[in-house]
Short mmCIF file of C-alpha atoms and ligand atoms in Angstrom, two decimals:
data_model
loop_
_atom_site.label_atom_id
_atom_site.label_comp_id
_atom_site.label_asym_id
_atom_site.label_seq_id
_atom_site.Cartn_x
_atom_site.Cartn_y
_atom_site.Cartn_z
CA THR T 1 1.40 -56.14 54.23
CA ASP T 2 -2.40 -54.55 54.42
CA GLY T 3 -5.32 -55.36 52.23
CA GLU T 4 -3.23 -58.28 50.33
CA LEU T 5 -3.25 -61.90 50.59
CA VAL T 6 -1.50 -63.79 53.35
CA TYR T 7 0.04 -66.91 51.93
CA PHE T 8 0.33 -69.85 54.71
CA ASN T 9 3.35 -72.33 53.15
CA ASN T 10 4.38 -75.13 55.38
CA PRO T 11 5.97 -79.20 54.99
CA MET T 12 2.41 -80.11 56.66
CA TRP T 13 0.34 -79.32 53.22
CA PRO T 14 2.99 -79.95 50.71
CA GLY T 15 1.92 -78.18 46.96
CA GLU T 16 -0.92 -76.28 48.13
CA ALA T 17 -1.16 -73.11 50.19
CA HIS T 18 -3.78 -71.77 51.45
CA SER T 19 -4.75 -67.92 52.22
CA LEU T 20 -6.97 -65.25 53.88
CA LYS T 21 -7.10 -61.47 53.41
CA VAL T 22 -5.48 -59.39 55.69
CA GLU T 23 -7.60 -55.81 55.82
CA LYS T 24 -4.96 -54.66 58.82
CA ILE T 25 -2.15 -56.22 60.40
CA LEU T 26 -2.39 -56.71 64.72
CA TYR T 27 0.03 -57.54 65.48
CA GLN T 28 3.94 -59.47 64.82
CA GLY T 29 6.20 -60.67 67.30
CA LYS T 30 8.70 -63.40 67.92
CA SER T 31 9.08 -64.97 70.93
CA GLU T 32 11.74 -67.92 72.34
CA PHE T 33 10.03 -70.01 70.46
CA GLN T 34 7.93 -69.27 67.87
CA GLU T 35 6.70 -66.23 65.44
CA ILE T 36 3.40 -64.66 66.50
CA LEU T 37 1.19 -63.08 63.58
CA VAL T 38 -2.25 -61.80 64.25
CA PHE T 39 -4.31 -59.97 61.73
CA GLU T 40 -7.28 -59.50 61.10
CA SER T 41 -9.07 -61.12 57.95
CA SER T 42 -11.76 -59.80 55.70
CA MET T 43 -14.17 -62.59 56.27
CA TYR T 44 -13.03 -65.02 59.72
CA GLY T 45 -12.19 -61.28 62.15
CA LYS T 46 -9.23 -61.94 64.20
CA VAL T 47 -6.18 -64.43 62.97
CA LEU T 48 -3.63 -66.26 64.99
CA ALA T 49 -0.63 -67.17 63.82
CA LEU T 50 1.78 -69.48 64.91
CA ASP T 51 5.34 -69.85 62.80
CA GLY T 52 2.75 -69.28 59.96
CA ILE T 53 0.41 -71.63 60.92
CA VAL T 54 -3.40 -70.82 61.76
CA GLN T 55 -4.27 -71.82 65.00
CA LEU T 56 -7.15 -69.78 64.97
CA THR T 57 -9.92 -67.67 63.54
CA GLU T 58 -12.62 -65.76 65.43
CA ARG T 59 -15.36 -67.24 62.86
CA ASP T 60 -14.35 -70.61 62.86
CA GLU T 61 -12.38 -71.27 66.13
CA CYS T 62 -15.75 -72.89 68.19
CA ALA T 63 -15.87 -75.92 66.32
CA TYR T 64 -12.40 -76.60 67.09
CA GLN T 65 -12.49 -75.47 71.18
CA GLU T 66 -15.98 -76.69 71.89
CA MET T 67 -14.80 -80.08 70.18
CA ILE T 68 -11.26 -81.38 72.23
CA ALA T 69 -13.32 -79.95 75.27
CA HIS T 70 -16.61 -80.84 74.99
CA LEU T 71 -15.36 -84.75 73.57
CA PRO T 72 -14.01 -86.46 76.24
CA LEU T 73 -16.16 -84.29 79.14
CA CYS T 74 -19.25 -85.32 77.28
CA SER T 75 -18.48 -88.97 77.61
CA ILE T 76 -17.70 -88.99 81.00
CA PRO T 77 -19.73 -88.92 84.63
CA SER T 78 -18.71 -85.85 86.12
CA PRO T 79 -15.17 -84.09 85.55
CA LYS T 80 -13.52 -83.24 88.10
CA THR T 81 -10.05 -82.36 87.12
CA VAL T 82 -8.45 -81.40 83.90
CA LEU T 83 -5.98 -80.46 82.67
CA VAL T 84 -4.39 -79.08 79.29
CA LEU T 85 -2.07 -79.21 77.54
CA GLY T 86 -0.81 -76.16 75.16
CA GLY T 87 -4.08 -73.90 74.57
CA GLY T 88 -1.91 -70.82 75.36
CA ASP T 89 -5.62 -68.63 73.43
CA GLY T 90 -7.52 -69.55 76.74
CA GLY T 91 -9.95 -70.84 74.38
CA VAL T 92 -10.25 -74.37 75.43
CA LEU T 93 -10.69 -72.73 79.37
CA ARG T 94 -13.57 -70.84 78.85
CA GLU T 95 -15.38 -74.42 77.35
CA ILE T 96 -14.34 -75.94 80.03
CA ALA T 97 -15.38 -73.99 82.68
CA ARG T 98 -18.97 -74.54 80.80
CA HIS T 99 -18.69 -77.99 83.37
CA SER T 100 -19.61 -76.78 86.71
CA SER T 101 -19.24 -79.99 87.96
CA VAL T 102 -15.25 -79.13 87.29
CA GLU T 103 -13.25 -78.21 90.16
CA HIS T 104 -9.81 -77.83 88.87
CA ILE T 105 -8.16 -77.19 85.67
CA ASP T 106 -4.87 -76.98 85.04
CA ILE T 107 -2.86 -75.45 82.62
CA CYS T 108 0.50 -75.83 81.03
CA GLU T 109 1.51 -73.71 78.12
CA ILE T 110 5.23 -73.25 76.77
CA ASP T 111 4.72 -69.37 75.80
CA LYS T 112 3.66 -66.69 77.86
CA MET T 113 3.69 -64.87 74.95
CA VAL T 114 1.02 -66.37 72.79
CA ILE T 115 -1.17 -66.09 76.49
CA ASP T 116 -0.26 -62.19 76.41
CA VAL T 117 -0.86 -61.89 72.73
CA CYS T 118 -4.47 -63.70 73.37
CA LYS T 119 -4.69 -60.97 76.46
CA LYS T 120 -4.60 -57.78 73.72
CA PHE T 121 -6.42 -59.25 70.83
CA PHE T 122 -8.96 -62.41 71.69
CA PRO T 123 -10.38 -61.56 75.21
CA ASP T 124 -13.51 -63.72 74.01
CA LEU T 125 -10.76 -66.58 74.20
CA SER T 126 -8.46 -64.64 76.98
CA VAL T 127 -11.99 -64.73 79.10
CA GLY T 128 -10.89 -68.89 79.83
CA PHE T 129 -7.89 -67.85 82.05
CA GLU T 130 -10.31 -65.31 84.26
CA ASP T 131 -12.01 -68.76 85.95
CA PRO T 132 -11.70 -69.21 89.06
CA ARG T 133 -10.62 -73.02 88.81
CA VAL T 134 -8.13 -72.57 86.44
CA ARG T 135 -3.96 -72.76 87.29
CA LEU T 136 -1.42 -71.12 84.91
CA HIS T 137 1.48 -73.05 84.37
CA ILE T 138 4.18 -71.77 82.00
CA ASP T 139 5.90 -75.01 81.02
CA ASP T 140 6.32 -77.59 78.43
CA ALA T 141 3.94 -79.99 79.16
CA VAL T 142 6.52 -83.15 78.80
CA LYS T 143 8.55 -81.49 81.34
CA PHE T 144 4.84 -80.56 83.20
CA ILE T 145 2.87 -84.24 82.87
CA ARG T 146 5.95 -86.15 83.46
CA ASP T 147 6.02 -84.05 87.56
CA THR T 148 2.17 -85.12 88.08
CA PRO T 149 1.00 -87.26 90.17
CA GLU T 150 -0.32 -90.27 89.15
CA GLY T 151 -4.06 -90.82 88.37
CA MET T 152 -4.42 -86.81 89.39
CA TYR T 153 -6.99 -85.60 85.89
CA ASP T 154 -10.60 -86.84 85.23
CA ALA T 155 -9.01 -85.76 81.64
CA ILE T 156 -6.37 -84.51 80.02
CA ILE T 157 -7.06 -82.08 76.69
CA VAL T 158 -3.96 -81.79 74.59
CA ASP T 159 -3.99 -78.34 72.93
CA SER T 160 -1.30 -78.54 70.68
CA SER T 161 0.09 -76.77 67.71
CA ASP T 162 1.24 -79.20 64.91
CA PRO T 163 4.85 -81.58 65.37
CA ILE T 164 7.22 -79.18 63.82
CA GLY T 165 8.45 -77.15 66.42
CA PRO T 166 7.85 -77.04 70.30
CA ALA T 167 5.06 -79.33 69.70
CA ARG T 168 7.72 -81.91 68.30
CA GLU T 169 7.57 -84.72 71.69
CA LEU T 170 3.83 -84.01 72.00
CA VAL T 171 3.01 -87.32 69.14
CA GLU T 172 5.92 -89.12 70.50
CA LYS T 173 4.90 -92.72 72.66
CA PRO T 174 6.83 -91.13 75.66
CA PHE T 175 4.78 -88.75 76.20
CA PHE T 176 1.15 -90.68 75.82
CA GLU T 177 3.08 -92.73 78.85
CA ILE T 178 2.80 -89.86 80.99
CA ILE T 179 -0.73 -89.07 80.18
CA ALA T 180 -1.99 -92.20 80.63
CA ARG T 181 -0.24 -92.60 83.71
CA ALA T 182 -1.14 -89.10 85.27
CA LEU T 183 -4.88 -90.12 84.10
CA ARG T 184 -7.12 -91.85 86.88
CA PRO T 185 -8.78 -94.96 86.13
CA GLY T 186 -11.06 -94.28 83.35
CA GLY T 187 -9.41 -91.24 82.39
CA VAL T 188 -10.41 -89.63 79.08
CA LEU T 189 -8.05 -88.19 76.38
CA CYS T 190 -8.00 -85.35 73.78
CA ASN T 191 -5.33 -84.85 71.75
CA GLN T 192 -5.24 -82.67 68.52
CA ALA T 193 -5.18 -85.04 65.58
CA GLU T 194 -5.14 -83.78 62.42
CA SER T 195 -6.29 -83.87 58.80
CA MET T 196 -7.14 -87.94 57.61
CA TRP T 197 -6.73 -85.39 54.42
CA LEU T 198 -3.29 -84.75 55.03
CA HIS T 199 -1.37 -86.90 57.45
CA THR T 200 -2.25 -90.49 57.24
CA HIS T 201 0.98 -91.29 58.50
CA LEU T 202 1.35 -89.24 61.68
CA ILE T 203 -2.32 -90.68 62.61
CA GLN T 204 -1.63 -94.30 62.10
CA GLU T 205 1.58 -93.12 64.59
CA MET T 206 -0.64 -91.76 67.16
CA LEU T 207 -3.41 -94.32 67.06
CA SER T 208 -1.27 -97.15 66.72
CA ILE T 209 1.25 -96.29 69.55
CA CYS T 210 -2.37 -95.03 71.93
CA ARG T 211 -3.57 -98.21 70.75
CA GLU T 212 0.19 -99.89 72.75
CA THR T 213 -0.69 -98.12 75.88
CA PHE T 214 -4.63 -96.47 76.64
CA ASP T 215 -8.32 -99.78 76.78
CA THR T 216 -10.04 -97.88 74.45
CA VAL T 217 -9.00 -95.67 71.38
CA HIS T 218 -11.76 -93.51 68.99
CA TYR T 219 -10.57 -90.53 65.97
CA ALA T 220 -12.93 -88.85 65.75
CA TRP T 221 -12.95 -85.24 63.22
CA ALA T 222 -14.56 -81.40 63.14
CA SER T 223 -15.03 -78.83 60.20
CA VAL T 224 -12.96 -75.81 60.53
CA PRO T 225 -13.38 -74.14 57.63
CA THR T 226 -9.20 -72.85 58.23
CA TYR T 227 -7.27 -75.94 59.81
CA PRO T 228 -5.31 -77.37 56.90
CA SER T 229 -7.29 -79.52 54.35
CA GLY T 230 -10.76 -77.61 56.40
CA VAL T 231 -11.14 -80.63 58.79
CA ILE T 232 -9.73 -81.60 62.31
CA GLY T 233 -8.93 -84.93 63.91
CA PHE T 234 -9.15 -85.24 67.70
CA LEU T 235 -7.56 -88.88 69.13
CA LEU T 236 -10.17 -90.35 71.87
CA CYS T 237 -8.46 -92.42 74.42
CA SER T 238 -9.45 -94.09 77.75
CA THR T 239 -7.26 -95.73 80.86
CA ASN T 240 -8.37 -98.85 81.97
CA GLY T 241 -10.98 -98.28 84.57
CA PRO T 242 -14.77 -98.13 84.12
CA PRO T 243 -15.82 -98.37 80.86
CA VAL T 244 -16.35 -95.07 78.46
CA ASP T 245 -18.71 -95.18 75.72
CA PHE T 246 -17.29 -92.09 73.88
CA LEU T 247 -19.59 -92.35 70.91
CA ASN T 248 -22.53 -91.52 73.26
CA PRO T 249 -21.95 -88.77 75.53
CA ILE T 250 -23.21 -88.97 79.24
CA ASN T 251 -23.01 -85.76 79.94
CA PRO T 252 -25.06 -83.79 77.39
CA ILE T 253 -23.64 -80.46 78.19
CA ASP T 254 -26.07 -79.12 75.15
CA LYS T 255 -29.05 -80.44 77.30
CA GLN T 256 -28.43 -78.83 80.25
CA GLU T 257 -29.43 -75.73 81.65
CA VAL T 258 -27.92 -72.37 80.17
CA VAL T 259 -26.40 -70.96 82.33
CA LYS T 260 -28.20 -66.70 81.58
CA SER T 261 -24.68 -64.82 81.85
CA LYS T 262 -22.95 -67.50 79.49
CA ARG T 263 -22.30 -67.58 75.81
CA GLU T 264 -24.14 -69.88 74.03
CA LEU T 265 -22.72 -73.27 72.40
CA LYS T 266 -22.04 -72.35 68.11
CA PHE T 267 -21.07 -76.14 67.40
CA TYR T 268 -20.58 -78.68 69.66
CA ASN T 269 -24.24 -81.21 70.03
CA SER T 270 -25.28 -84.39 71.10
CA GLU T 271 -25.48 -85.03 67.76
CA ILE T 272 -22.96 -83.37 66.00
CA HIS T 273 -20.57 -85.59 69.28
CA LYS T 274 -21.71 -88.88 67.70
CA ALA T 275 -21.56 -88.31 64.30
CA ALA T 276 -17.57 -87.00 64.69
CA PHE T 277 -17.02 -90.53 65.58
CA ALA T 278 -18.24 -91.25 61.84
CA LEU T 279 -15.44 -91.50 58.88
CA PRO T 280 -15.47 -91.68 55.73
CA ALA T 281 -15.07 -95.28 53.91
CA PHE T 282 -11.25 -94.41 53.24
CA ALA T 283 -9.92 -93.22 56.57
CA LYS T 284 -11.97 -96.54 58.02
CA ARG T 285 -9.44 -98.39 55.88
CA GLU T 286 -7.40 -96.63 56.22
CA LEU T 287 -6.61 -96.33 60.23
CA SER T 288 -8.68 -98.96 61.17
CA SER T 289 -5.36 -101.27 61.79
CA PHE T 290 -3.72 -99.43 63.77
N1 AAT A 301 -6.40 -73.59 70.83
C1 AAT A 301 -5.45 -72.91 69.66
C2 AAT A 301 -5.11 -74.57 69.40
C3 AAT A 301 -3.80 -74.32 69.03
S1 AAT A 301 -2.11 -73.70 69.97
C4 AAT A 301 -1.31 -74.73 70.33
C5 AAT A 301 -0.53 -74.12 71.11
O1 AAT A 301 0.16 -75.27 72.17
C6 AAT A 301 0.13 -72.97 71.65
O2 AAT A 301 -0.17 -71.59 72.12
C7 AAT A 301 1.45 -73.33 71.57
O3 AAT A 301 2.33 -72.50 72.71
C8 AAT A 301 1.68 -74.27 72.22
N2 AAT A 301 2.50 -75.46 72.93
C9 AAT A 301 2.97 -76.12 71.71
N3 AAT A 301 4.48 -76.42 71.94
C10 AAT A 301 4.04 -76.82 73.40
C11 AAT A 301 4.89 -77.84 74.44
N4 AAT A 301 5.87 -78.24 74.16
N5 AAT A 301 3.92 -77.53 75.56
C12 AAT A 301 3.30 -76.41 75.92
N6 AAT A 301 2.86 -76.12 74.54
C13 AAT A 301 2.57 -75.68 74.24
C14 AAT A 301 -3.61 -75.75 68.11
C15 AAT A 301 -3.79 -75.61 66.79
C16 AAT A 301 -4.11 -76.26 66.14
C17 AAT A 301 -3.44 -76.30 64.65
C18 AAT A 301 -3.63 -77.51 63.32
N7 AAT A 301 -3.17 -77.49 62.44
#
């Protein structure tokens, strides 16, 4: 209730809980797929939680959305066709739209209610849907990508929730195989890849599947205070084709002329792009052989 702490408990982070102070509950509802909660927090602005897991807060969403979009898009020259799987809040679309080379953005979100709720409470994110290059598909990401023509996209961004609800299939091998097929040669995938502090086995599994499926595979990470353990990872993969050097971005959006009407980048820059691939010793050990 208003004025109290909300505790997020979940088997994805056993033995701990994270909590935020609720100033006011703004929305609580149940869609066909998940429980949706929006509240005003005391320190992080408005918060969106799905099935009791924080998906974003107004204060730190910039870190996640900017990194998941620009890590892949700044690693290839003039991306044109981009697909987003998940991402119903629109924040990743907002970031992709900064790239003037992009001509076409498909987004496939399973839950229309997430989109509608975000349009009401998170206009700074859902503004992403207003870009004329965006085409929205309400469908299961796995179904959508299965029907995608081969070699269709320069980049695919998987902005999906944790693999315990509707996103379960999004960490399995058949999914990565159809992703690879939908990318052009030398196309790139960026996949939300959990926390190196909490989900070693899941990350190892995703890495080994991707190393079998893609040409190059890297793990990057960023600090997002309201995600469990305060960090989130990204899997960056490219298909066989023109080589992609993820560690040295060749399409530095932060150095391009700032279009006055666009909001400034808050988190991403070329230095943080490069730094995101530096792993702590323990993570290097745990992830190197997978
Ligand atoms: N940008 C906010 C961060 C997210 S949103 C994840 C989105 O993925 C949700 O809107 C959810 O409805 C959607 N989704 C889940 N499963 C599917 C599916 N099978 N097909 C299409 N969309 C799906 C992610 C935050 C990560 C938090 C890490 N702890």
